[in-house]
mmCIF file with all atom_site columns, C-alpha atoms in Angstrom:
data_model
loop_
_atom_site.group_PDB
_atom_site.id
_atom_site.type_symbol
_atom_site.label_atom_id
_atom_site.label_alt_id
_atom_site.label_comp_id
_atom_site.label_asym_id
_atom_site.label_entity_id
_atom_site.label_seq_id
_atom_site.pdbx_PDB_ins_code
_atom_site.Cartn_x
_atom_site.Cartn_y
_atom_site.Cartn_z
_atom_site.occupancy
_atom_site.B_iso_or_equiv
_atom_site.pdbx_formal_charge
_atom_site.auth_seq_id
_atom_site.auth_comp_id
_atom_site.auth_asym_id
_atom_site.auth_atom_id
_atom_site.pdbx_PDB_model_num
ATOM 1   C CA . MET A 1 1   ? 0.000   0.000  0.000   1.00 0.00 ? 25  MET A CA 1
ATOM 2   C CA . VAL A 1 2   ? 1.262   3.450  -0.899  1.00 0.00 ? 26  VAL A CA 1
ATOM 3   C CA . PRO A 1 3   ? 0.087   6.854  0.310   1.00 0.00 ? 27  PRO A CA 1
ATOM 4   C CA . THR A 1 4   ? -2.077  8.992  -1.950  1.00 0.00 ? 28  THR A CA 1
ATOM 5   C CA . LEU A 1 5   ? -1.298  12.699 -2.092  1.00 0.00 ? 29  LEU A CA 1
ATOM 6   C CA . LEU A 1 6   ? -3.457  15.430 -3.579  1.00 0.00 ? 30  LEU A CA 1
ATOM 7   C CA . ILE A 1 7   ? -1.759  18.549 -4.882  1.00 0.00 ? 31  ILE A CA 1
ATOM 8   C CA . VAL A 1 8   ? -3.882  21.636 -5.469  1.00 0.00 ? 32  VAL A CA 1
ATOM 9   C CA . ASP A 1 9   ? -1.860  24.217 -7.351  1.00 0.00 ? 33  ASP A CA 1
ATOM 10  C CA . ASP A 1 10  ? -2.589  26.267 -10.459 1.00 0.00 ? 34  ASP A CA 1
ATOM 11  C CA . SER A 1 11  ? 1.078   26.069 -11.484 1.00 0.00 ? 35  SER A CA 1
ATOM 12  C CA . ARG A 1 12  ? 1.802   23.246 -13.914 1.00 0.00 ? 36  ARG A CA 1
ATOM 13  C CA . THR A 1 13  ? 5.495   23.461 -12.928 1.00 0.00 ? 37  THR A CA 1
ATOM 14  C CA . VAL A 1 14  ? 4.750   22.853 -9.235  1.00 0.00 ? 38  VAL A CA 1
ATOM 15  C CA . ARG A 1 15  ? 2.461   19.936 -10.082 1.00 0.00 ? 39  ARG A CA 1
ATOM 16  C CA . THR A 1 16  ? 5.195   18.466 -12.321 1.00 0.00 ? 40  THR A CA 1
ATOM 17  C CA . LEU A 1 17  ? 7.752   18.663 -9.487  1.00 0.00 ? 41  LEU A CA 1
ATOM 18  C CA . ALA A 1 18  ? 5.301   16.920 -7.151  1.00 0.00 ? 42  ALA A CA 1
ATOM 19  C CA . ARG A 1 19  ? 4.640   14.251 -9.787  1.00 0.00 ? 43  ARG A CA 1
ATOM 20  C CA . GLN A 1 20  ? 8.390   13.604 -10.153 1.00 0.00 ? 44  GLN A CA 1
ATOM 21  C CA . VAL A 1 21  ? 8.805   13.213 -6.386  1.00 0.00 ? 45  VAL A CA 1
ATOM 22  C CA . CYS A 1 22  ? 5.815   10.896 -6.107  1.00 0.00 ? 46  CYS A CA 1
ATOM 23  C CA . LEU A 1 23  ? 6.973   8.750  -9.028  1.00 0.00 ? 47  LEU A CA 1
ATOM 24  C CA . ARG A 1 24  ? 10.416  8.443  -7.463  1.00 0.00 ? 48  ARG A CA 1
ATOM 25  C CA . ARG A 1 25  ? 8.886   7.383  -4.135  1.00 0.00 ? 49  ARG A CA 1
ATOM 26  C CA . SER A 1 26  ? 6.153   5.227  -5.741  1.00 0.00 ? 50  SER A CA 1
ATOM 27  C CA . TRP A 1 27  ? 3.443   7.332  -4.103  1.00 0.00 ? 51  TRP A CA 1
ATOM 28  C CA . ARG A 1 28  ? 0.124   8.007  -5.823  1.00 0.00 ? 52  ARG A CA 1
ATOM 29  C CA . LEU A 1 29  ? -0.560  11.609 -6.803  1.00 0.00 ? 53  LEU A CA 1
ATOM 30  C CA . LEU A 1 30  ? -3.849  13.265 -7.673  1.00 0.00 ? 54  LEU A CA 1
ATOM 31  C CA . GLU A 1 31  ? -3.503  16.673 -9.308  1.00 0.00 ? 55  GLU A CA 1
ATOM 32  C CA . ALA A 1 32  ? -5.892  19.616 -9.375  1.00 0.00 ? 56  ALA A CA 1
ATOM 33  C CA . GLY A 1 33  ? -5.395  23.103 -10.747 1.00 0.00 ? 57  GLY A CA 1
ATOM 34  C CA . GLU A 1 34  ? -8.294  24.596 -8.792  1.00 0.00 ? 58  GLU A CA 1
ATOM 35  C CA . MET A 1 35  ? -10.475 23.906 -5.727  1.00 0.00 ? 59  MET A CA 1
ATOM 36  C CA . THR A 1 36  ? -13.610 22.567 -7.410  1.00 0.00 ? 60  THR A CA 1
ATOM 37  C CA . GLU A 1 37  ? -11.585 19.872 -9.105  1.00 0.00 ? 61  GLU A CA 1
ATOM 38  C CA . ALA A 1 38  ? -9.645  19.149 -5.889  1.00 0.00 ? 62  ALA A CA 1
ATOM 39  C CA . LEU A 1 39  ? -12.813 18.690 -3.825  1.00 0.00 ? 63  LEU A CA 1
ATOM 40  C CA . ARG A 1 40  ? -14.261 16.373 -6.481  1.00 0.00 ? 64  ARG A CA 1
ATOM 41  C CA . LEU A 1 41  ? -11.070 14.274 -6.572  1.00 0.00 ? 65  LEU A CA 1
ATOM 42  C CA . ALA A 1 42  ? -11.007 14.046 -2.775  1.00 0.00 ? 66  ALA A CA 1
ATOM 43  C CA . GLN A 1 43  ? -14.603 12.782 -2.790  1.00 0.00 ? 67  GLN A CA 1
ATOM 44  C CA . LEU A 1 44  ? -13.834 10.128 -5.407  1.00 0.00 ? 68  LEU A CA 1
ATOM 45  C CA . HIS A 1 45  ? -10.475 8.898  -4.086  1.00 0.00 ? 69  HIS A CA 1
ATOM 46  C CA . PRO A 1 46  ? -9.119  8.299  -0.582  1.00 0.00 ? 70  PRO A CA 1
ATOM 47  C CA . VAL A 1 47  ? -6.454  10.928 0.119   1.00 0.00 ? 71  VAL A CA 1
ATOM 48  C CA . ASP A 1 48  ? -3.759  10.594 2.794   1.00 0.00 ? 72  ASP A CA 1
ATOM 49  C CA . PHE A 1 49  ? -2.169  14.039 2.440   1.00 0.00 ? 73  PHE A CA 1
ATOM 50  C CA . ILE A 1 50  ? -2.981  17.355 0.733   1.00 0.00 ? 74  ILE A CA 1
ATOM 51  C CA . LEU A 1 51  ? -0.520  19.920 -0.672  1.00 0.00 ? 75  LEU A CA 1
ATOM 52  C CA . LEU A 1 52  ? -2.350  23.216 -1.028  1.00 0.00 ? 76  LEU A CA 1
ATOM 53  C CA . ASP A 1 53  ? -1.257  26.349 -2.868  1.00 0.00 ? 77  ASP A CA 1
ATOM 54  C CA . THR A 1 54  ? -1.958  29.446 -0.770  1.00 0.00 ? 78  THR A CA 1
ATOM 55  C CA . THR A 1 55  ? -2.411  31.622 -3.836  1.00 0.00 ? 79  THR A CA 1
ATOM 56  C CA . LEU A 1 56  ? -5.154  29.795 -5.717  1.00 0.00 ? 80  LEU A CA 1
ATOM 57  C CA . ARG A 1 57  ? -7.113  32.148 -7.931  1.00 0.00 ? 81  ARG A CA 1
ATOM 58  C CA . GLY A 1 58  ? -10.169 33.502 -6.184  1.00 0.00 ? 82  GLY A CA 1
ATOM 59  C CA . ILE A 1 59  ? -9.860  31.613 -2.892  1.00 0.00 ? 83  ILE A CA 1
ATOM 60  C CA . PRO A 1 60  ? -7.716  32.419 0.155   1.00 0.00 ? 84  PRO A CA 1
ATOM 61  C CA . ALA A 1 61  ? -5.820  29.613 1.885   1.00 0.00 ? 85  ALA A CA 1
ATOM 62  C CA . SER A 1 62  ? -7.984  29.878 4.991   1.00 0.00 ? 86  SER A CA 1
ATOM 63  C CA . GLU A 1 63  ? -11.139 29.289 2.964   1.00 0.00 ? 87  GLU A CA 1
ATOM 64  C CA . ALA A 1 64  ? -9.567  26.407 1.030   1.00 0.00 ? 88  ALA A CA 1
ATOM 65  C CA . VAL A 1 65  ? -8.514  24.673 4.269   1.00 0.00 ? 89  VAL A CA 1
ATOM 66  C CA . GLU A 1 66  ? -12.065 25.118 5.631   1.00 0.00 ? 90  GLU A CA 1
ATOM 67  C CA . LEU A 1 67  ? -13.541 23.579 2.475   1.00 0.00 ? 91  LEU A CA 1
ATOM 68  C CA . PHE A 1 68  ? -11.426 20.460 2.980   1.00 0.00 ? 92  PHE A CA 1
ATOM 69  C CA . ARG A 1 69  ? -12.256 20.381 6.693   1.00 0.00 ? 93  ARG A CA 1
ATOM 70  C CA . SER A 1 70  ? -15.993 20.524 5.941   1.00 0.00 ? 94  SER A CA 1
ATOM 71  C CA . GLN A 1 71  ? -15.888 17.604 3.480   1.00 0.00 ? 95  GLN A CA 1
ATOM 72  C CA . ALA A 1 72  ? -16.446 14.161 5.024   1.00 0.00 ? 96  ALA A CA 1
ATOM 73  C CA . GLY A 1 73  ? -13.442 12.439 3.422   1.00 0.00 ? 97  GLY A CA 1
ATOM 74  C CA . THR A 1 74  ? -10.884 15.129 4.268   1.00 0.00 ? 98  THR A CA 1
ATOM 75  C CA . GLN A 1 75  ? -11.934 16.423 7.701   1.00 0.00 ? 99  GLN A CA 1
ATOM 76  C CA . THR A 1 76  ? -8.778  15.040 9.324   1.00 0.00 ? 100 THR A CA 1
ATOM 77  C CA . THR A 1 77  ? -6.508  14.670 6.288   1.00 0.00 ? 101 THR A CA 1
ATOM 78  C CA . PRO A 1 78  ? -3.167  16.403 6.914   1.00 0.00 ? 102 PRO A CA 1
ATOM 79  C CA . ILE A 1 79  ? -2.697  19.548 4.801   1.00 0.00 ? 103 ILE A CA 1
ATOM 80  C CA . ALA A 1 80  ? 0.549   21.356 4.010   1.00 0.00 ? 104 ALA A CA 1
ATOM 81  C CA . LEU A 1 81  ? 0.798   24.759 2.366   1.00 0.00 ? 105 LEU A CA 1
ATOM 82  C CA . LEU A 1 82  ? 2.837   25.870 -0.645  1.00 0.00 ? 106 LEU A CA 1
ATOM 83  C CA . ALA A 1 83  ? 3.365   29.633 -0.682  1.00 0.00 ? 107 ALA A CA 1
ATOM 84  C CA . PRO A 1 84  ? 5.485   32.190 -2.483  1.00 0.00 ? 108 PRO A CA 1
ATOM 85  C CA . ILE A 1 85  ? 8.047   33.734 -0.151  1.00 0.00 ? 109 ILE A CA 1
ATOM 86  C CA . ALA A 1 86  ? 6.306   37.097 -0.531  1.00 0.00 ? 110 ALA A CA 1
ATOM 87  C CA . GLY A 1 87  ? 2.971   35.443 0.311   1.00 0.00 ? 111 GLY A CA 1
ATOM 88  C CA . HIS A 1 88  ? 3.874   34.103 3.760   1.00 0.00 ? 112 HIS A CA 1
ATOM 89  C CA . GLY A 1 89  ? 2.364   37.140 5.412   1.00 0.00 ? 113 GLY A CA 1
ATOM 90  C CA . GLY A 1 90  ? -0.939  36.385 3.708   1.00 0.00 ? 114 GLY A CA 1
ATOM 91  C CA . VAL A 1 91  ? -1.354  33.086 5.547   1.00 0.00 ? 115 VAL A CA 1
ATOM 92  C CA . PRO A 1 92  ? -2.990  33.775 8.908   1.00 0.00 ? 116 PRO A CA 1
ATOM 93  C CA . PRO A 1 93  ? -1.344  32.118 11.933  1.00 0.00 ? 117 PRO A CA 1
ATOM 94  C CA . ARG A 1 94  ? -4.576  30.228 12.733  1.00 0.00 ? 118 ARG A CA 1
ATOM 95  C CA . VAL A 1 95  ? -4.367  28.579 9.305   1.00 0.00 ? 119 VAL A CA 1
ATOM 96  C CA . ARG A 1 96  ? -0.693  27.689 9.735   1.00 0.00 ? 120 ARG A CA 1
ATOM 97  C CA . THR A 1 97  ? -1.387  26.008 13.072  1.00 0.00 ? 121 THR A CA 1
ATOM 98  C CA . ARG A 1 98  ? -4.022  23.772 11.423  1.00 0.00 ? 122 ARG A CA 1
ATOM 99  C CA . THR A 1 99  ? -1.556  22.481 8.817   1.00 0.00 ? 123 THR A CA 1
ATOM 100 C CA . GLN A 1 100 ? 1.603   20.354 8.709   1.00 0.00 ? 124 GLN A CA 1
ATOM 101 C CA . GLY A 1 101 ? 3.730   23.268 7.589   1.00 0.00 ? 125 GLY A CA 1
ATOM 102 C CA . LEU A 1 102 ? 4.554   25.668 4.813   1.00 0.00 ? 126 LEU A CA 1
ATOM 103 C CA . LEU A 1 103 ? 7.065   25.302 1.977   1.00 0.00 ? 127 LEU A CA 1
ATOM 104 C CA . SER A 1 104 ? 8.266   28.423 0.176   1.00 0.00 ? 128 SER A CA 1
ATOM 105 C CA . LYS A 1 105 ? 8.119   28.713 -3.596  1.00 0.00 ? 129 LYS A CA 1
ATOM 106 C CA . PRO A 1 106 ? 10.184  28.416 -5.627  1.00 0.00 ? 130 PRO A CA 1
ATOM 107 C CA . PHE A 1 107 ? 11.565  25.112 -4.418  1.00 0.00 ? 131 PHE A CA 1
ATOM 108 C CA . SER A 1 108 ? 13.589  22.303 -5.962  1.00 0.00 ? 132 SER A CA 1
ATOM 109 C CA . ARG A 1 109 ? 12.474  18.731 -6.479  1.00 0.00 ? 133 ARG A CA 1
ATOM 110 C CA . PHE A 1 110 ? 15.052  17.750 -3.848  1.00 0.00 ? 134 PHE A CA 1
ATOM 111 C CA . SER A 1 111 ? 13.692  20.129 -1.193  1.00 0.00 ? 135 SER A CA 1
ATOM 112 C CA . LEU A 1 112 ? 10.099  19.075 -1.952  1.00 0.00 ? 136 LEU A CA 1
ATOM 113 C CA . ASP A 1 113 ? 11.112  15.425 -1.633  1.00 0.00 ? 137 ASP A CA 1
ATOM 114 C CA . LEU A 1 114 ? 12.785  15.931 1.761   1.00 0.00 ? 138 LEU A CA 1
ATOM 115 C CA . THR A 1 115 ? 9.988   18.138 3.058   1.00 0.00 ? 139 THR A CA 1
ATOM 116 C CA . LEU A 1 116 ? 7.245   15.743 1.944   1.00 0.00 ? 140 LEU A CA 1
ATOM 117 C CA . GLN A 1 117 ? 9.053   12.818 3.552   1.00 0.00 ? 141 GLN A CA 1
ATOM 118 C CA . ARG A 1 118 ? 9.230   14.752 6.849   1.00 0.00 ? 142 ARG A CA 1
ATOM 119 C CA . TRP A 1 119 ? 5.611   15.950 6.663   1.00 0.00 ? 143 TRP A CA 1
ATOM 120 C CA . LEU A 1 120 ? 4.276   12.473 5.888   1.00 0.00 ? 144 LEU A CA 1
ATOM 121 C CA . THR A 1 121 ? 6.295   10.994 8.745   1.00 0.00 ? 145 THR A CA 1
ATOM 122 C CA . ASP A 1 122 ? 5.233   13.742 11.180  1.00 0.00 ? 146 ASP A CA 1
ATOM 123 C CA . ALA A 1 123 ? 1.584   13.262 10.149  1.00 0.00 ? 147 ALA A CA 1
ATOM 124 C CA . GLY A 1 124 ? 1.808   9.517  10.782  1.00 0.00 ? 148 GLY A CA 1
ATOM 125 C CA . VAL A 1 125 ? 1.207   8.606  7.135   1.00 0.00 ? 149 VAL A CA 1
ATOM 126 C CA . LEU A 1 126 ? 4.692   7.057  6.856   1.00 0.00 ? 150 LEU A CA 1
ATOM 127 C CA . ASP A 1 127 ? 6.818   5.408  9.519   1.00 0.00 ? 151 ASP A CA 1
ATOM 128 C CA . ALA A 1 128 ? 10.402  6.496  10.173  1.00 0.00 ? 152 ALA A CA 1
ATOM 129 C CA . ALA A 1 129 ? 11.689  4.062  7.524   1.00 0.00 ? 153 ALA A CA 1
ATOM 130 C CA . GLY A 1 130 ? 9.449   5.654  4.882   1.00 0.00 ? 154 GLY A CA 1
ATOM 131 C CA . ASN A 1 131 ? 6.866   2.860  4.788   1.00 0.00 ? 155 ASN A CA 1
ATOM 132 C CA . ARG A 1 132 ? 3.159   3.614  4.775   1.00 0.00 ? 156 ARG A CA 1
ATOM 133 C CA . ARG A 1 133 ? 1.587   3.120  8.173   1.00 0.00 ? 157 ARG A CA 1
ATOM 134 C CA . ALA A 1 134 ? -1.715  1.370  8.675   1.00 0.00 ? 158 ALA A CA 1
ATOM 135 C CA . LEU A 1 135 ? -4.061  4.203  9.557   1.00 0.00 ? 159 LEU A CA 1
ATOM 136 C CA . GLU A 1 136 ? -6.615  4.094  12.344  1.00 0.00 ? 160 GLU A CA 1
ATOM 137 C CA . ALA A 1 137 ? -10.208 3.144  11.735  1.00 0.00 ? 161 ALA A CA 1
ATOM 138 C CA . GLY A 1 138 ? -12.262 5.981  10.335  1.00 0.00 ? 162 GLY A CA 1
ATOM 139 C CA . THR A 1 139 ? -9.524  7.238  8.031   1.00 0.00 ? 163 THR A CA 1
ATOM 140 C CA . ARG A 1 140 ? -10.317 7.066  4.324   1.00 0.00 ? 164 ARG A CA 1
ATOM 141 C CA . SER A 1 141 ? -7.542  5.100  2.737   1.00 0.00 ? 165 SER A CA 1
ATOM 142 C CA . ALA A 1 142 ? -7.455  1.974  0.680   1.00 0.00 ? 166 ALA A CA 1
ATOM 143 C CA . ASP A 1 143 ? -5.195  0.481  -1.938  1.00 0.00 ? 167 ASP A CA 1
#
């Protein structure tokens, strides 16, 4: 069993970097360029972790996090934020505390790989050796 990640970012370049990391690690990746598509994907597929762009067109990060938290399948799914360095100030502290962390754009495939590995381990999705953990009952995940 492998973890399934959902990336929500309107940048094709960022989604490509995430795809490369997931392919290298043999993780599944669902990709969305906007929130409507992301919410639909999360309803159709079990998601273990969400990478969320803080600068999605037309929706602030706080609202996007709330949309995931209000949807049955993603109420407790760990979320991490991807933000431009200049955009850090636009992410309210209350939103940051409800997420796994924040990675500054631009970033390299290497830094995304290391950061994702740490976030997934910290969130309990992977064990310290990088293997997928069996998640508790009530968590949407199947492979």
